[in-house]
């Protein structure tokens, strides 16, 4: 690119020139966000959102699958509690975002579409992406 300075290191540091070629294919694809809402009993117009993306560049065992498993389990537990007559104070939003790896497209498009409502009503957002990572297991003394 003209008028762009590149910095590089290693064996390339002393090279006088470097040529970079990129081959991109632009495609238009549909994406799908999945949103579930459990209506609150006392403040139904106020939302607690819990979310995670489900797309991945690689096999995704940590990112996003650990967060997806966490989101699904949270949703399952709240669903079971709901069957047993539990009603949350505020409405709960369970958000499964698509196209996060492509620049947060799924969540950004959703927020842009509903910005006024969400801005006025969302109390908090809990992102459960990367719920676990690494090979070390740490047990809390209270467990």
PDB file of C-alpha atoms in Angstrom:
ATOM      1  CA  UNK A   1       0.000   0.000   0.000  1.00  0.00           C
ATOM      2  CA  UNK A   2       1.366   3.421  -0.831  1.00  0.00           C
ATOM      3  CA  UNK A   3       2.237   5.704   2.078  1.00  0.00           C
ATOM      4  CA  UNK A   4       2.056   2.875   4.618  1.00  0.00           C
ATOM      5  CA  UNK A   5       5.080   2.034   6.757  1.00  0.00           C
ATOM      6  CA  UNK A   6       5.530  -1.586   7.780  1.00  0.00           C
ATOM      7  CA  UNK A   7       7.707  -2.738  10.675  1.00  0.00           C
ATOM      8  CA  UNK A   8       9.049  -6.267  10.803  1.00  0.00           C
ATOM      9  CA  UNK A   9      11.671  -8.175  12.778  1.00  0.00           C
ATOM     10  CA  UNK A  10      13.604 -11.410  12.904  1.00  0.00           C
ATOM     11  CA  UNK A  11      15.420 -12.396   9.706  1.00  0.00           C
ATOM     12  CA  UNK A  12      13.376  -9.874   7.764  1.00  0.00           C
ATOM     13  CA  UNK A  13      14.690  -6.938   9.801  1.00  0.00           C
ATOM     14  CA  UNK A  14      17.688  -6.342   7.483  1.00  0.00           C
ATOM     15  CA  UNK A  15      15.837  -7.034   4.233  1.00  0.00           C
ATOM     16  CA  UNK A  16      15.578  -4.003   2.025  1.00  0.00           C
ATOM     17  CA  UNK A  17      12.164  -4.860   0.593  1.00  0.00           C
ATOM     18  CA  UNK A  18       9.326  -7.220   1.274  1.00  0.00           C
ATOM     19  CA  UNK A  19       6.374  -8.013  -0.954  1.00  0.00           C
ATOM     20  CA  UNK A  20       3.048  -9.002   0.565  1.00  0.00           C
ATOM     21  CA  UNK A  21       0.222 -10.431  -1.519  1.00  0.00           C
ATOM     22  CA  UNK A  22      -3.200 -11.095  -0.112  1.00  0.00           C
ATOM     23  CA  UNK A  23      -5.973 -13.026  -1.730  1.00  0.00           C
ATOM     24  CA  UNK A  24      -9.384 -12.334  -0.300  1.00  0.00           C
ATOM     25  CA  UNK A  25     -12.776 -13.451  -1.455  1.00  0.00           C
ATOM     26  CA  UNK A  26     -15.663 -11.292  -0.335  1.00  0.00           C
ATOM     27  CA  UNK A  27     -18.945 -13.091   0.162  1.00  0.00           C
ATOM     28  CA  UNK A  28     -22.282 -11.973   1.523  1.00  0.00           C
ATOM     29  CA  UNK A  29     -23.598 -14.451   4.085  1.00  0.00           C
ATOM     30  CA  UNK A  30     -26.663 -14.541   6.287  1.00  0.00           C
ATOM     31  CA  UNK A  31     -25.985 -14.669  10.015  1.00  0.00           C
ATOM     32  CA  UNK A  32     -28.325 -15.738  12.775  1.00  0.00           C
ATOM     33  CA  UNK A  33     -28.477 -14.470  16.335  1.00  0.00           C
ATOM     34  CA  UNK A  34     -30.573 -16.542  18.709  1.00  0.00           C
ATOM     35  CA  UNK A  35     -32.264 -14.545  21.491  1.00  0.00           C
ATOM     36  CA  UNK A  36     -34.422 -16.016  24.237  1.00  0.00           C
ATOM     37  CA  UNK A  37     -36.247 -13.894  26.804  1.00  0.00           C
ATOM     38  CA  UNK A  38     -37.617 -14.930  30.188  1.00  0.00           C
ATOM     39  CA  UNK A  39     -40.007 -12.188  31.269  1.00  0.00           C
ATOM     40  CA  UNK A  40     -39.384 -10.627  34.663  1.00  0.00           C
ATOM     41  CA  UNK A  41     -42.155 -10.449  37.216  1.00  0.00           C
ATOM     42  CA  UNK A  42     -41.475  -7.135  39.001  1.00  0.00           C
ATOM     43  CA  UNK A  43     -39.484  -5.151  36.407  1.00  0.00           C
ATOM     44  CA  UNK A  44     -40.295  -6.842  33.077  1.00  0.00           C
ATOM     45  CA  UNK A  45     -39.087  -3.812  31.105  1.00  0.00           C
ATOM     46  CA  UNK A  46     -35.555  -4.060  32.584  1.00  0.00           C
ATOM     47  CA  UNK A  47     -33.154  -6.668  31.169  1.00  0.00           C
ATOM     48  CA  UNK A  48     -30.213  -8.695  32.387  1.00  0.00           C
ATOM     49  CA  UNK A  49     -28.494 -10.047  29.263  1.00  0.00           C
ATOM     50  CA  UNK A  50     -26.257 -13.120  29.241  1.00  0.00           C
ATOM     51  CA  UNK A  51     -24.447 -13.905  26.025  1.00  0.00           C
ATOM     52  CA  UNK A  52     -21.773 -15.670  24.041  1.00  0.00           C
ATOM     53  CA  UNK A  53     -20.862 -16.078  20.392  1.00  0.00           C
ATOM     54  CA  UNK A  54     -20.862 -19.464  18.731  1.00  0.00           C
ATOM     55  CA  UNK A  55     -18.650 -19.002  15.667  1.00  0.00           C
ATOM     56  CA  UNK A  56     -14.957 -19.849  15.626  1.00  0.00           C
ATOM     57  CA  UNK A  57     -11.817 -19.568  13.480  1.00  0.00           C
ATOM     58  CA  UNK A  58     -10.579 -22.975  14.614  1.00  0.00           C
ATOM     59  CA  UNK A  59     -12.066 -26.040  16.278  1.00  0.00           C
ATOM     60  CA  UNK A  60     -13.205 -23.792  19.124  1.00  0.00           C
ATOM     61  CA  UNK A  61     -12.793 -25.979  22.206  1.00  0.00           C
ATOM     62  CA  UNK A  62     -12.171 -22.920  24.390  1.00  0.00           C
ATOM     63  CA  UNK A  63     -13.365 -20.054  22.211  1.00  0.00           C
ATOM     64  CA  UNK A  64     -16.356 -20.227  21.888  1.00  0.00           C
ATOM     65  CA  UNK A  65     -17.385 -23.715  23.015  1.00  0.00           C
ATOM     66  CA  UNK A  66     -16.653 -23.284  26.735  1.00  0.00           C
ATOM     67  CA  UNK A  67     -18.804 -20.153  26.724  1.00  0.00           C
ATOM     68  CA  UNK A  68     -21.498 -21.820  24.628  1.00  0.00           C
ATOM     69  CA  UNK A  69     -21.676 -24.737  27.065  1.00  0.00           C
ATOM     70  CA  UNK A  70     -21.888 -22.270  29.950  1.00  0.00           C
ATOM     71  CA  UNK A  71     -24.641 -20.248  28.258  1.00  0.00           C
ATOM     72  CA  UNK A  72     -26.632 -23.392  27.464  1.00  0.00           C
ATOM     73  CA  UNK A  73     -26.309 -24.657  31.037  1.00  0.00           C
ATOM     74  CA  UNK A  74     -27.345 -21.297  32.508  1.00  0.00           C
ATOM     75  CA  UNK A  75     -30.335 -21.271  30.150  1.00  0.00           C
ATOM     76  CA  UNK A  76     -31.232 -24.869  31.025  1.00  0.00           C
ATOM     77  CA  UNK A  77     -31.092 -24.183  34.781  1.00  0.00           C
ATOM     78  CA  UNK A  78     -33.218 -21.042  34.514  1.00  0.00           C
ATOM     79  CA  UNK A  79     -35.674 -22.976  32.331  1.00  0.00           C
ATOM     80  CA  UNK A  80     -35.938 -25.703  34.970  1.00  0.00           C
ATOM     81  CA  UNK A  81     -36.409 -23.101  37.697  1.00  0.00           C
ATOM     82  CA  UNK A  82     -39.124 -21.444  35.583  1.00  0.00           C
ATOM     83  CA  UNK A  83     -40.962 -24.782  35.358  1.00  0.00           C
ATOM     84  CA  UNK A  84     -40.860 -24.841  39.173  1.00  0.00           C
ATOM     85  CA  UNK A  85     -42.581 -21.417  39.363  1.00  0.00           C
ATOM     86  CA  UNK A  86     -39.440 -19.267  39.638  1.00  0.00           C
ATOM     87  CA  UNK A  87     -39.858 -15.830  38.077  1.00  0.00           C
ATOM     88  CA  UNK A  88     -36.906 -13.439  37.853  1.00  0.00           C
ATOM     89  CA  UNK A  89     -37.302  -9.901  39.133  1.00  0.00           C
ATOM     90  CA  UNK A  90     -36.099  -8.492  35.785  1.00  0.00           C
ATOM     91  CA  UNK A  91     -36.374 -10.023  32.334  1.00  0.00           C
ATOM     92  CA  UNK A  92     -33.488 -12.274  31.350  1.00  0.00           C
ATOM     93  CA  UNK A  93     -32.121 -12.227  27.804  1.00  0.00           C
ATOM     94  CA  UNK A  94     -30.138 -15.250  26.645  1.00  0.00           C
ATOM     95  CA  UNK A  95     -28.100 -14.194  23.595  1.00  0.00           C
ATOM     96  CA  UNK A  96     -26.240 -16.508  21.231  1.00  0.00           C
ATOM     97  CA  UNK A  97     -24.370 -14.286  18.783  1.00  0.00           C
ATOM     98  CA  UNK A  98     -23.257 -15.199  15.287  1.00  0.00           C
ATOM     99  CA  UNK A  99     -20.278 -13.725  13.368  1.00  0.00           C
ATOM    100  CA  UNK A 100     -18.293 -12.540  16.402  1.00  0.00           C
ATOM    101  CA  UNK A 101     -14.984 -13.543  14.834  1.00  0.00           C
ATOM    102  CA  UNK A 102     -15.699 -11.249  11.886  1.00  0.00           C
ATOM    103  CA  UNK A 103     -15.729  -8.081  13.977  1.00  0.00           C
ATOM    104  CA  UNK A 104     -18.552  -8.668  16.476  1.00  0.00           C
ATOM    105  CA  UNK A 105     -21.029  -8.418  13.609  1.00  0.00           C
ATOM    106  CA  UNK A 106     -23.903 -10.368  15.197  1.00  0.00           C
ATOM    107  CA  UNK A 107     -24.033  -8.503  18.493  1.00  0.00           C
ATOM    108  CA  UNK A 108     -23.243  -5.111  16.945  1.00  0.00           C
ATOM    109  CA  UNK A 109     -26.003  -5.432  14.342  1.00  0.00           C
ATOM    110  CA  UNK A 110     -28.493  -6.471  17.030  1.00  0.00           C
ATOM    111  CA  UNK A 111     -27.586  -3.552  19.298  1.00  0.00           C
ATOM    112  CA  UNK A 112     -27.668  -1.086  16.409  1.00  0.00           C
ATOM    113  CA  UNK A 113     -31.150  -2.261  15.451  1.00  0.00           C
ATOM    114  CA  UNK A 114     -32.512  -1.955  19.007  1.00  0.00           C
ATOM    115  CA  UNK A 115     -30.186   0.727  20.418  1.00  0.00           C
ATOM    116  CA  UNK A 116     -32.886   2.960  21.942  1.00  0.00           C
ATOM    117  CA  UNK A 117     -34.745   0.153  23.704  1.00  0.00           C
ATOM    118  CA  UNK A 118     -31.589  -1.610  24.883  1.00  0.00           C
ATOM    119  CA  UNK A 119     -29.938   1.628  25.991  1.00  0.00           C
ATOM    120  CA  UNK A 120     -32.922   2.458  28.160  1.00  0.00           C
ATOM    121  CA  UNK A 121     -33.654  -1.020  29.523  1.00  0.00           C
ATOM    122  CA  UNK A 122     -30.490  -3.135  29.813  1.00  0.00           C
ATOM    123  CA  UNK A 123     -29.258  -3.216  33.402  1.00  0.00           C
ATOM    124  CA  UNK A 124     -26.222  -5.431  32.786  1.00  0.00           C
ATOM    125  CA  UNK A 125     -24.605  -7.754  30.272  1.00  0.00           C
ATOM    126  CA  UNK A 126     -22.696 -10.863  31.304  1.00  0.00           C
ATOM    127  CA  UNK A 127     -20.356 -12.172  28.603  1.00  0.00           C
ATOM    128  CA  UNK A 128     -19.638 -15.865  29.234  1.00  0.00           C
ATOM    129  CA  UNK A 129     -17.158 -16.249  26.349  1.00  0.00           C
ATOM    130  CA  UNK A 130     -13.934 -18.075  27.281  1.00  0.00           C
ATOM    131  CA  UNK A 131     -15.513 -19.537  30.395  1.00  0.00           C
ATOM    132  CA  UNK A 132     -12.536 -21.875  30.836  1.00  0.00           C
ATOM    133  CA  UNK A 133      -9.018 -21.720  29.484  1.00  0.00           C
ATOM    134  CA  UNK A 134      -5.720 -23.462  30.050  1.00  0.00           C
ATOM    135  CA  UNK A 135      -4.698 -26.747  31.635  1.00  0.00           C
ATOM    136  CA  UNK A 136      -4.611 -25.834  35.334  1.00  0.00           C
ATOM    137  CA  UNK A 137      -7.617 -26.612  37.522  1.00  0.00           C
ATOM    138  CA  UNK A 138      -8.013 -24.419  40.607  1.00  0.00           C
ATOM    139  CA  UNK A 139     -10.361 -25.457  43.372  1.00  0.00           C
ATOM    140  CA  UNK A 140     -11.798 -22.821  45.685  1.00  0.00           C
ATOM    141  CA  UNK A 141     -11.501 -23.483  49.424  1.00  0.00           C
ATOM    142  CA  UNK A 142     -15.256 -22.901  49.740  1.00  0.00           C
ATOM    143  CA  UNK A 143     -16.086 -25.763  47.352  1.00  0.00           C
TER     144      UNK A 143
END
